[in-house]
Short mmCIF file of C-alpha atoms (C1' of nucleotides) in Angstrom, two decimals:
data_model
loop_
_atom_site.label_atom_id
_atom_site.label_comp_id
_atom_site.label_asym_id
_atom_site.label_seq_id
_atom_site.Cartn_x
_atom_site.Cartn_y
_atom_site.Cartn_z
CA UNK A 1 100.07 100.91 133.35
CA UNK A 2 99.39 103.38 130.68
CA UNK A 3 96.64 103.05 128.54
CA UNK A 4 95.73 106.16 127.16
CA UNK A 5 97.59 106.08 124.16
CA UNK A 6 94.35 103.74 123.23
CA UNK A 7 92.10 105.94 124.09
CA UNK A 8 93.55 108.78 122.18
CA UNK A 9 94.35 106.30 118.90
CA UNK A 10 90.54 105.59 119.32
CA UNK A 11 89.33 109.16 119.58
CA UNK A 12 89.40 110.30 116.46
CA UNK A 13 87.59 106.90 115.29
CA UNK A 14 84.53 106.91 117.53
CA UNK A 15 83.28 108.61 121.14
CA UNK A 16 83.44 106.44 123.79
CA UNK A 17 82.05 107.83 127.22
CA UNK A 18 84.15 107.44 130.46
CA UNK A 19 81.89 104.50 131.46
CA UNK A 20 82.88 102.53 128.11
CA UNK A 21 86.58 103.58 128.89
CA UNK A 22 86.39 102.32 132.17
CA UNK A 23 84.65 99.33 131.29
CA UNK A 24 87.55 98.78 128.68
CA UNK A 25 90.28 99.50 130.36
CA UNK A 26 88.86 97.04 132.95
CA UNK A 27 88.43 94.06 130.14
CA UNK A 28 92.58 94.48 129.03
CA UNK A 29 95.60 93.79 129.98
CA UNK A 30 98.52 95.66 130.36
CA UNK A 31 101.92 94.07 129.65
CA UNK A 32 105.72 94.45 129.61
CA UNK A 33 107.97 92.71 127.76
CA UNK A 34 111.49 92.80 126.82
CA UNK A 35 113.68 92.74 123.81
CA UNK A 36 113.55 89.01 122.47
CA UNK A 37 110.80 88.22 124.20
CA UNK A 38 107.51 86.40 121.95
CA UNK A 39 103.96 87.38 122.00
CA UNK A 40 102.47 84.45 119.82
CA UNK A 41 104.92 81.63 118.87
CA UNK A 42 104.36 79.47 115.45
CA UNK A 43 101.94 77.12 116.28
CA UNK A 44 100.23 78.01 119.71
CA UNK A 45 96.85 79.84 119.70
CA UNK A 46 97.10 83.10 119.50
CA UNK A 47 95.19 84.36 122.69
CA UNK A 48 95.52 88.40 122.50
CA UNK A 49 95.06 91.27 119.48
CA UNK A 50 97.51 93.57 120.66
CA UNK A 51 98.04 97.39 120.95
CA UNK A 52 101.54 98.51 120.94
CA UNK A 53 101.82 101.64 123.27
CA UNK A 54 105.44 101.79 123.22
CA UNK A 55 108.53 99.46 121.42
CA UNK A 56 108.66 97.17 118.29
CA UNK A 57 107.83 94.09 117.55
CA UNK A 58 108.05 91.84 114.43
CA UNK A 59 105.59 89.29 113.18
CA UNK A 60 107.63 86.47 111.11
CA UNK A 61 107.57 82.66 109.79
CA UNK A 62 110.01 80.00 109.82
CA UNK A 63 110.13 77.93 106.66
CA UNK A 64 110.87 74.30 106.25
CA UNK A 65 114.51 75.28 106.27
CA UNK A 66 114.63 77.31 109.25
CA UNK A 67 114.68 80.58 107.46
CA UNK A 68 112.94 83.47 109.23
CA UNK A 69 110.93 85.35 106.62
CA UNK A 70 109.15 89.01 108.47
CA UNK A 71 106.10 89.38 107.55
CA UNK A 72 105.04 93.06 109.57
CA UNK A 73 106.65 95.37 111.96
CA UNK A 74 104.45 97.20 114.57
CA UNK A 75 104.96 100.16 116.31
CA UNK A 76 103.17 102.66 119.08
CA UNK A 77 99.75 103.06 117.66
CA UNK A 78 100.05 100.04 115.67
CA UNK A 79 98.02 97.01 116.68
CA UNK A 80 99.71 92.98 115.83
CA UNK A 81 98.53 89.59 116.51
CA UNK A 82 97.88 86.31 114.43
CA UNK A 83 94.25 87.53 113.39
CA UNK A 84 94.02 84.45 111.69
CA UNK A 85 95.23 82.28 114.45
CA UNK A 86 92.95 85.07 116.91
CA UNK A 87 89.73 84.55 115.06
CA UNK A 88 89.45 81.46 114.81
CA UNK A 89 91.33 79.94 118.00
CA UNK A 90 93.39 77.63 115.55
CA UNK A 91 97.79 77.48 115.87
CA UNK A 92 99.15 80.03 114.79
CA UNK A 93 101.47 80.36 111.63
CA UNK A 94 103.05 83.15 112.53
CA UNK A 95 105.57 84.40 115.60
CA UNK A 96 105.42 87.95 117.40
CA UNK A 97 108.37 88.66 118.79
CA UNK A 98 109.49 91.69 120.41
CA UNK A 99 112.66 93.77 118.88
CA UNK A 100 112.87 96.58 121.73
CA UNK A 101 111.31 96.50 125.61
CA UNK A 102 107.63 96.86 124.45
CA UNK A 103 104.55 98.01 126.19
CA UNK A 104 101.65 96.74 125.03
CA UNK A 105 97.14 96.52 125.86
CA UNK A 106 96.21 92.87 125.39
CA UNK A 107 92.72 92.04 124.12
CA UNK A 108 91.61 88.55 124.70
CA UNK A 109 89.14 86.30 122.74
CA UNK A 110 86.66 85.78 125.45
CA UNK A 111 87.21 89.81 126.81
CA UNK A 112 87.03 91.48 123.69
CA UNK A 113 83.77 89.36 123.33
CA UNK A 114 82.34 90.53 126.10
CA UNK A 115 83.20 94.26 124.67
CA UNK A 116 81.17 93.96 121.34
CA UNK A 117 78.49 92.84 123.76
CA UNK A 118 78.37 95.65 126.33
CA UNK A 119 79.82 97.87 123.64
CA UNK A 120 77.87 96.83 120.26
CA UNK A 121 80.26 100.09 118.46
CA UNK A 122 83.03 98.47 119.01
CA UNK A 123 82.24 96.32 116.27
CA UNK A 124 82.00 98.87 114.03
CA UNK A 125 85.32 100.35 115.20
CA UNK A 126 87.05 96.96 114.43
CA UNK A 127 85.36 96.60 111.58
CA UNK A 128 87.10 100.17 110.41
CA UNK A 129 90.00 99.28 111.88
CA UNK A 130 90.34 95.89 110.17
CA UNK A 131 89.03 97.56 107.04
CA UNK A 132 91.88 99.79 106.93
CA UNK A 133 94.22 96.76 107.78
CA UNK A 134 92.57 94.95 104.69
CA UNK A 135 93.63 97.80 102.09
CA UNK A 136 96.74 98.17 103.15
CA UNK A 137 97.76 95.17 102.81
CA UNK A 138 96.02 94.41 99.35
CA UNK A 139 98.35 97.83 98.58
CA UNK A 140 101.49 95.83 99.59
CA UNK A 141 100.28 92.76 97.20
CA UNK A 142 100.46 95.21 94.69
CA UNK A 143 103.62 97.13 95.38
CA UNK A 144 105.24 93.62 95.83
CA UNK A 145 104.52 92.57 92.22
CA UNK A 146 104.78 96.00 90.51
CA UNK A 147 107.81 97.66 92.20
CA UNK A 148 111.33 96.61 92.16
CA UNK A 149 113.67 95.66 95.00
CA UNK A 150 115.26 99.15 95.29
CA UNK A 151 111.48 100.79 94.77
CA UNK A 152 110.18 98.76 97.44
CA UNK A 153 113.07 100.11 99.58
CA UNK A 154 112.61 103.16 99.25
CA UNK A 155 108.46 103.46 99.59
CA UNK A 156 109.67 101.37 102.72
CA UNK A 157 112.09 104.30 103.72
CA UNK A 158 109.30 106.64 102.80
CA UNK A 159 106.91 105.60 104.58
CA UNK A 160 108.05 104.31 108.00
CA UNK A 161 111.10 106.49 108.06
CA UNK A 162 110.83 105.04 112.28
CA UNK A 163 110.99 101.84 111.43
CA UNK A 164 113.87 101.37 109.21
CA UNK A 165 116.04 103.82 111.72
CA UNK A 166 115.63 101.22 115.01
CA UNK A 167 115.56 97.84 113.24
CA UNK A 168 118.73 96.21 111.70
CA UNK A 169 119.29 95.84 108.30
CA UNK A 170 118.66 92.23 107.31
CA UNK A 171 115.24 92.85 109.15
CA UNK A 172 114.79 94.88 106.40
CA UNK A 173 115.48 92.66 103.84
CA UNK A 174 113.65 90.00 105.01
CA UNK A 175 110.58 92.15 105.41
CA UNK A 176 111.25 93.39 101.39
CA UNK A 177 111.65 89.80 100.43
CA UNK A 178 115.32 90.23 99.55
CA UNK A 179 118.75 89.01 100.56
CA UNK A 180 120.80 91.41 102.72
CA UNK A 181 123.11 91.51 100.55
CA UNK A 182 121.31 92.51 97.53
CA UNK A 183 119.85 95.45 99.65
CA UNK A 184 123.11 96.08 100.85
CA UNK A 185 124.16 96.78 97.06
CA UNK A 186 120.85 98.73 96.57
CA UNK A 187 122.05 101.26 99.33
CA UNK A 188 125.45 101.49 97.77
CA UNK A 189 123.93 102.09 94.36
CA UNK A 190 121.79 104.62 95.95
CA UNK A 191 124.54 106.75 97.94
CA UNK A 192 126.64 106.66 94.86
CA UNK A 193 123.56 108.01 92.72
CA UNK A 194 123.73 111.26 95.10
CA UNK B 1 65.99 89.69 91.04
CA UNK B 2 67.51 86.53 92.66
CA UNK B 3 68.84 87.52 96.39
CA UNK B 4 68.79 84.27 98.05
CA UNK B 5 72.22 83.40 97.34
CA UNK B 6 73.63 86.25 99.73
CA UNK B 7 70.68 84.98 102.23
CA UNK B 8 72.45 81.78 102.21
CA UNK B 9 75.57 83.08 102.21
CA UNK B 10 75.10 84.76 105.59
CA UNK B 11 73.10 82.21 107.47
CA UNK B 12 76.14 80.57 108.51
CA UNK B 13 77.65 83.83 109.78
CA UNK B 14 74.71 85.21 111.33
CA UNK B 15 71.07 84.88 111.91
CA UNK B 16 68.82 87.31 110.21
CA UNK B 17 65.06 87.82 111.13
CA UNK B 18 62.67 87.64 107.71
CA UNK B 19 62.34 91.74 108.76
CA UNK B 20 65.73 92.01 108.64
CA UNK B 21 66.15 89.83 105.21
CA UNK B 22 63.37 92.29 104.00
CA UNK B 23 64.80 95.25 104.99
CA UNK B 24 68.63 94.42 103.86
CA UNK B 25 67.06 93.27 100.24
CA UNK B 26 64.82 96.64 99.70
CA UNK B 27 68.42 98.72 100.37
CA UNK B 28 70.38 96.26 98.02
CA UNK B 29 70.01 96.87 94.10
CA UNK B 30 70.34 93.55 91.99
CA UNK B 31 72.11 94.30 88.39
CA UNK B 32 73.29 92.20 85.85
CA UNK B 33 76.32 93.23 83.85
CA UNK B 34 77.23 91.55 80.47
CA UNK B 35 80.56 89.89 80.08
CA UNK B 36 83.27 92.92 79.64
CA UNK B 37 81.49 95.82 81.37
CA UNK B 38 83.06 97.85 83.90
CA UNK B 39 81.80 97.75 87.55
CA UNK B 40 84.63 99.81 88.85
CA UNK B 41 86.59 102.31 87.12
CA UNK B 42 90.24 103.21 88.16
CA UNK B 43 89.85 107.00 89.19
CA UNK B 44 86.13 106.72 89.42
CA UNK B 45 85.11 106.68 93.19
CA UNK B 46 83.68 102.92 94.43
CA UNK B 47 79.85 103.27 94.68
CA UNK B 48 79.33 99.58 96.00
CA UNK B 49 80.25 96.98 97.58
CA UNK B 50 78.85 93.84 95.62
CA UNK B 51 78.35 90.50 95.91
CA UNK B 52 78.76 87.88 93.56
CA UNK B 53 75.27 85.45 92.54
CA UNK B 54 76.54 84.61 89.37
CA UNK B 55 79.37 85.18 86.67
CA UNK B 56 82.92 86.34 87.06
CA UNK B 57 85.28 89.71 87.53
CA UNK B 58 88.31 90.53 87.66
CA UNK B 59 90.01 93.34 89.09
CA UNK B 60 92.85 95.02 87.83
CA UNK B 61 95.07 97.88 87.65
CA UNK B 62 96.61 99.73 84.74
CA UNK B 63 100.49 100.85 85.58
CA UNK B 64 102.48 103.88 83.86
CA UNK B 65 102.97 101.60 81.03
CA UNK B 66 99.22 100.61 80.21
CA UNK B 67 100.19 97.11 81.56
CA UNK B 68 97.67 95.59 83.12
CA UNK B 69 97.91 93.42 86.57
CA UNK B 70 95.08 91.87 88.03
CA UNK B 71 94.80 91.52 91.87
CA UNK B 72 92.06 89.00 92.10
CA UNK B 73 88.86 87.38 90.91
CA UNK B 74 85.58 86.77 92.01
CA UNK B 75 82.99 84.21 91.45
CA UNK B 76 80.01 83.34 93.11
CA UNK B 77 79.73 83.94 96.39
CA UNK B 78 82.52 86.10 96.61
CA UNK B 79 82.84 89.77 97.47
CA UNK B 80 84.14 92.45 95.47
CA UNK B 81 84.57 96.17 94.81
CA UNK B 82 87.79 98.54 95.39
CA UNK B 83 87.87 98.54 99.56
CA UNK B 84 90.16 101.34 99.48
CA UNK B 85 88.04 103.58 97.67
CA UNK B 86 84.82 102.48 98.88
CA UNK B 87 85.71 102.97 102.70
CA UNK B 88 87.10 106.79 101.85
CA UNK B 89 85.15 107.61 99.24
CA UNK B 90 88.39 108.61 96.56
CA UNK B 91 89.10 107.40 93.42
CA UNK B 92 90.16 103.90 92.63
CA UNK B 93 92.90 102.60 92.56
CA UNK B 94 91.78 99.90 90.13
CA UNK B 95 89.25 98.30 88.09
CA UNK B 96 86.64 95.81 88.10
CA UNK B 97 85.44 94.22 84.89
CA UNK B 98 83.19 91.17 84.06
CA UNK B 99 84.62 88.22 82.58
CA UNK B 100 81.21 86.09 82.10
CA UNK B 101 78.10 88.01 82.38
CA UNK B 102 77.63 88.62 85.78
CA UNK B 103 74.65 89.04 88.86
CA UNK B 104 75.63 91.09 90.92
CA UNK B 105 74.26 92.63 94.30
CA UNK B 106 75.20 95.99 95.24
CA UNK B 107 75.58 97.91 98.74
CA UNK B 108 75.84 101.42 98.21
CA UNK B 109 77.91 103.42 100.76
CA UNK B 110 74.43 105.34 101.75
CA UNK B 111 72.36 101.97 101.75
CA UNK B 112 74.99 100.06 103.58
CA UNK B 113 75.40 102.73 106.59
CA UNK B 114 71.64 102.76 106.89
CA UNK B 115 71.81 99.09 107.10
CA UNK B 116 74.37 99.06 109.81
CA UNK B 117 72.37 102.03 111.67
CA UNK B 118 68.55 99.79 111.50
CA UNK B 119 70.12 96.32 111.86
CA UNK B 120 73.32 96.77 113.95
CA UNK B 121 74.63 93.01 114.33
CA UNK B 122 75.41 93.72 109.94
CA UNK B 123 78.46 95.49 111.63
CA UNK B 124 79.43 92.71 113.25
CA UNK B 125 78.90 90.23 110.36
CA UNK B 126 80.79 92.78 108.14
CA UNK B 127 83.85 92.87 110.43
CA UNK B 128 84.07 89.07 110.38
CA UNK B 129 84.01 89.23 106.39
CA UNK B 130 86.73 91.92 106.40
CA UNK B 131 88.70 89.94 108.92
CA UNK B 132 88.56 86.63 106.51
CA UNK B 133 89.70 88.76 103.47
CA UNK B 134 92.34 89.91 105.80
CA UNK B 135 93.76 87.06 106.69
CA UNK B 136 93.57 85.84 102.72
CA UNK B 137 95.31 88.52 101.95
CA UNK B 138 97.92 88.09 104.30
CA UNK B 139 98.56 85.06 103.52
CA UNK B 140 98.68 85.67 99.75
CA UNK B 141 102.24 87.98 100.52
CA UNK B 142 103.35 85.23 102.38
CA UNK B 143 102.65 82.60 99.82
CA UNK B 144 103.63 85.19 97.00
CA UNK B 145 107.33 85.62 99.23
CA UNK B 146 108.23 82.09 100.04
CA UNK B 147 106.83 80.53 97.07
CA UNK B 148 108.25 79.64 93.34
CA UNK B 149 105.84 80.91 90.76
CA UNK B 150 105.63 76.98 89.38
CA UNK B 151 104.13 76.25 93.34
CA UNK B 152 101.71 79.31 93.22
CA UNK B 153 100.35 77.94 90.47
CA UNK B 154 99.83 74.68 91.83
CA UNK B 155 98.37 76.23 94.85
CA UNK B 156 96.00 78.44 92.34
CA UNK B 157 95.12 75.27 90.52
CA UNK B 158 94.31 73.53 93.88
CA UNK B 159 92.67 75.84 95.49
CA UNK B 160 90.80 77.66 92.63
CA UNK B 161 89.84 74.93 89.85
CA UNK B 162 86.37 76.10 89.02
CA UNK B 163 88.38 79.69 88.15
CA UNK B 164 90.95 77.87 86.17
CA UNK B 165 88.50 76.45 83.72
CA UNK B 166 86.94 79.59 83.34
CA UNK B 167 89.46 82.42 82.48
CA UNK B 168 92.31 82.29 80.09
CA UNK B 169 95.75 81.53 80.86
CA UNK B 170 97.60 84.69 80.36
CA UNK B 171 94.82 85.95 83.35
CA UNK B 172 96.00 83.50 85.47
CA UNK B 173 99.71 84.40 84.89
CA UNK B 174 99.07 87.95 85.26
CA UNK B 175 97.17 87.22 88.70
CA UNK B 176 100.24 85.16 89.74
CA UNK B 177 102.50 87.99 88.82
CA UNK B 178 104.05 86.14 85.90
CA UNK B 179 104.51 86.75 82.08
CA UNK B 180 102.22 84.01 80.08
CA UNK B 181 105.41 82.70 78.38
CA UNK B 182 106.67 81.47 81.56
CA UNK B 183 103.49 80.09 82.57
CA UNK B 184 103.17 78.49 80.10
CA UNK B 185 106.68 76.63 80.01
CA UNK B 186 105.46 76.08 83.30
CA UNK B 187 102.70 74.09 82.51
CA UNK B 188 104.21 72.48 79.83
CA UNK B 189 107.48 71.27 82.91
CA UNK B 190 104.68 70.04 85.06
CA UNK B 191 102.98 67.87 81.92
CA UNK B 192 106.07 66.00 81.03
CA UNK B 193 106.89 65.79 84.97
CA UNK B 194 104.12 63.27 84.47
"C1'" DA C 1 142.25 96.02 126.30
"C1'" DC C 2 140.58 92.13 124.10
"C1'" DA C 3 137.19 88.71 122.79
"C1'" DT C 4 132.95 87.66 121.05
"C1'" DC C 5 128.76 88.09 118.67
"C1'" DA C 6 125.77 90.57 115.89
"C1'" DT C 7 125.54 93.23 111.89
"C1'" DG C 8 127.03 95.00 107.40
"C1'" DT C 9 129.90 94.89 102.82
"C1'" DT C 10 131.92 93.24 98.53
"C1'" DA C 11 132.40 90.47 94.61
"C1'" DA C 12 132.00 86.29 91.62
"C1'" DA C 13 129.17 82.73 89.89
"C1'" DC C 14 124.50 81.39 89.33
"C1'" DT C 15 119.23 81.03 88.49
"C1'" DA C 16 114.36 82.23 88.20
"C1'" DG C 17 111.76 84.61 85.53
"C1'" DA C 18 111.34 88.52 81.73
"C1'" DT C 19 111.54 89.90 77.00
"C1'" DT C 20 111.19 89.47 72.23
"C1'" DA C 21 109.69 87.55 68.30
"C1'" DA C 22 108.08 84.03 65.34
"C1'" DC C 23 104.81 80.62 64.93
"C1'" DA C 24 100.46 77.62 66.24
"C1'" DT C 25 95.75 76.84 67.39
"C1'" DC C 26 91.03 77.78 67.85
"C1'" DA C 27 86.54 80.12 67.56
"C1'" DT C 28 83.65 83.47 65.20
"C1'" DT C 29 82.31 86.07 61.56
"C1'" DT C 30 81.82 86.83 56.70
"C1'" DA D 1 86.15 78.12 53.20
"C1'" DA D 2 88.79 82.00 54.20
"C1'" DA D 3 89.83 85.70 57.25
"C1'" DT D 4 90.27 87.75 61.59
"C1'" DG D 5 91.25 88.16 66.35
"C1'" DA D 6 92.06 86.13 70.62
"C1'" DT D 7 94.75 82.84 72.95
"C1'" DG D 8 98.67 79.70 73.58
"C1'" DT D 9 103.63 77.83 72.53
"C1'" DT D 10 108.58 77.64 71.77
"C1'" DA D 11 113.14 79.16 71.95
"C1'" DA D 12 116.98 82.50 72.29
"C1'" DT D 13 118.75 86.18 74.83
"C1'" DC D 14 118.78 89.04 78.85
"C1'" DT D 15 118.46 90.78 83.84
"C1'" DA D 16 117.03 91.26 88.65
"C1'" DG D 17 117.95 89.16 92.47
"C1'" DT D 18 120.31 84.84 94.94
"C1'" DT D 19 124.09 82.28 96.74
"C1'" DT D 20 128.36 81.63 98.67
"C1'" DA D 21 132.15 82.98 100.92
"C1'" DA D 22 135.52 86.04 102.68
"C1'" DC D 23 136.17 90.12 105.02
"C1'" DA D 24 134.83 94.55 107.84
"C1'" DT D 25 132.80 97.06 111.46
"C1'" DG D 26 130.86 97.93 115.71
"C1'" DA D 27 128.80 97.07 120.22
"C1'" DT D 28 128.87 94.53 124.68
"C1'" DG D 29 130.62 92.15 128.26
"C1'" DT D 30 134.82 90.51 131.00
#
DNA sequence: ACATCATGTTAAACTAGATTAACATCATTT
DNA sequence: AAATGATGTTAATCTAGTTTAACATGATGT
């Protein structure tokens, strides 16, 4: 059990004495799991907000025909969950699934309760946290509707260089909202350009 | 100077003492704006965060071609302001603009830190609100990935009639990330469907 | 070494939605 | 009542991205 990658993702967002580490660390949950293994599945309650101290996991929906459509990746330092399944104990639309062995700190409803009570700033570091989560993904909205296929690639590329290296290809695509196959032309088109 | 709106707004989230009503409304500045002025400028810095009483925005950006794409609305009741820049204090990204003329209430990033530092449970009713529009917006890339532009607009129309009737049409295509042509051959499908 | 399964590529035919441009309607001002 | 500007419509042509299907590569286990 290793949770200090927490602590020291925390750090720079707010002080926390050793008494509100230990009081933390007490209130979480440590967990392994492996490659193809699920955190939250479509339609059960998603009980945990999740820090990922080591692996990768994807967050996807199945549509009416079955398709898988992925939604988020997350990586060490990155937190995942159903947050809207989380907050407000209701089935989940989405599935967590883990694409590596993963190590990750699980926060529970009724625990992480208990924290904002015995540690009233840790509402205001979720509340930061979530704020962050909140622009980002209002960015994506954006880059979704303004940026082509092969320009959504490559901010993709850009920006999570980690990602695209460990995850296959048609993970990819699905996260872009493409075909593999069209983004198998875009990176054709691209090492020809070069 | 109408506040009781947000008042009413909140009760449901979170119980406020009349101190605490009194305090949040003396560091809260009521303004009304007339239909077409600016509340956000892209490249300005966010000064507030504001709630809606009364009226209509929109918020927009402008891309390398002038074009402009809105990201959202807000009516009353609603929240609005550029997150990004507000949280960080940098220039926006985009713009808000009044569509009716508007009643707004403002936090300022001063007022509002105060306000978390003399009544600390705000934090906590400010993370849940951030959460919400998290989850919204989440759900928006989903809906804007696995849906036809024909069912986003049905799902606008649905879930967002009292903005329909307000706003022009070639708003509501550029919200849905569609030209107003197609729109409107969409509309025009769904009126002889019937 | 070979078999199998997961992943990636190529190319042809197709479709959702964009673009352009001309025209229509409606409200407001003069 | 005519003129103007803002909004909406229609239709032809075009393009980004999909679909289908056949083939290629590469890793893993036996």
């Amino acid at each position: 059990m290793n949770i200090q990658p927490l602590f020291d993702y925390i750090k720079p967002l707010m002080d926390l004495t050793a008494e509100e580490e230990a009081l933390l660390a007490s209130k979480v949950t440590y967990r392994k799991y492996l490659k193809g293994q699920y955190v939250v599945q479509q339609g059960d309650i998603c009980k945990y907000e999740c820090f990922v101290i080591s692996g990768c996991t994807k967050t996807f929906y199945l549509d009416t025909e079955g398709q898988e459509h992925v939604i988020m990746f997350a990586i060490e330092n990155w937190w995942t969950a159903d947050m809207g399944s989380f907050i407000s104990q209701t089935p989940a639309d989405y599935n967590v699934q883990c694409l590596e062995n993963t190590e990750l700190i699980l926060f529970s409803y009724e625990n992480l309760e208990l924290l904002y009570k015995k540690i009233p700033k840790l509402e205001r570091l979720f509340r930061q946290i979530v704020e962050r989560a909140f622009v980002a993904s209002q960015k994506r909205i954006v880059r979704n509707f303004s940026l082509s296929a092969k320009d959504r690639y490559l901010y993709f590329k850009n920006q999570y260089p980690q990602i695209e290296e460990r995850i296959p290809q048609y993970l990819v695509a699905s996260f872009l909202g493409i075909t593999k196959e069209f983004l198998s032309k875009i990176k054709s088109q691209l090492a020809t350009e070069n």
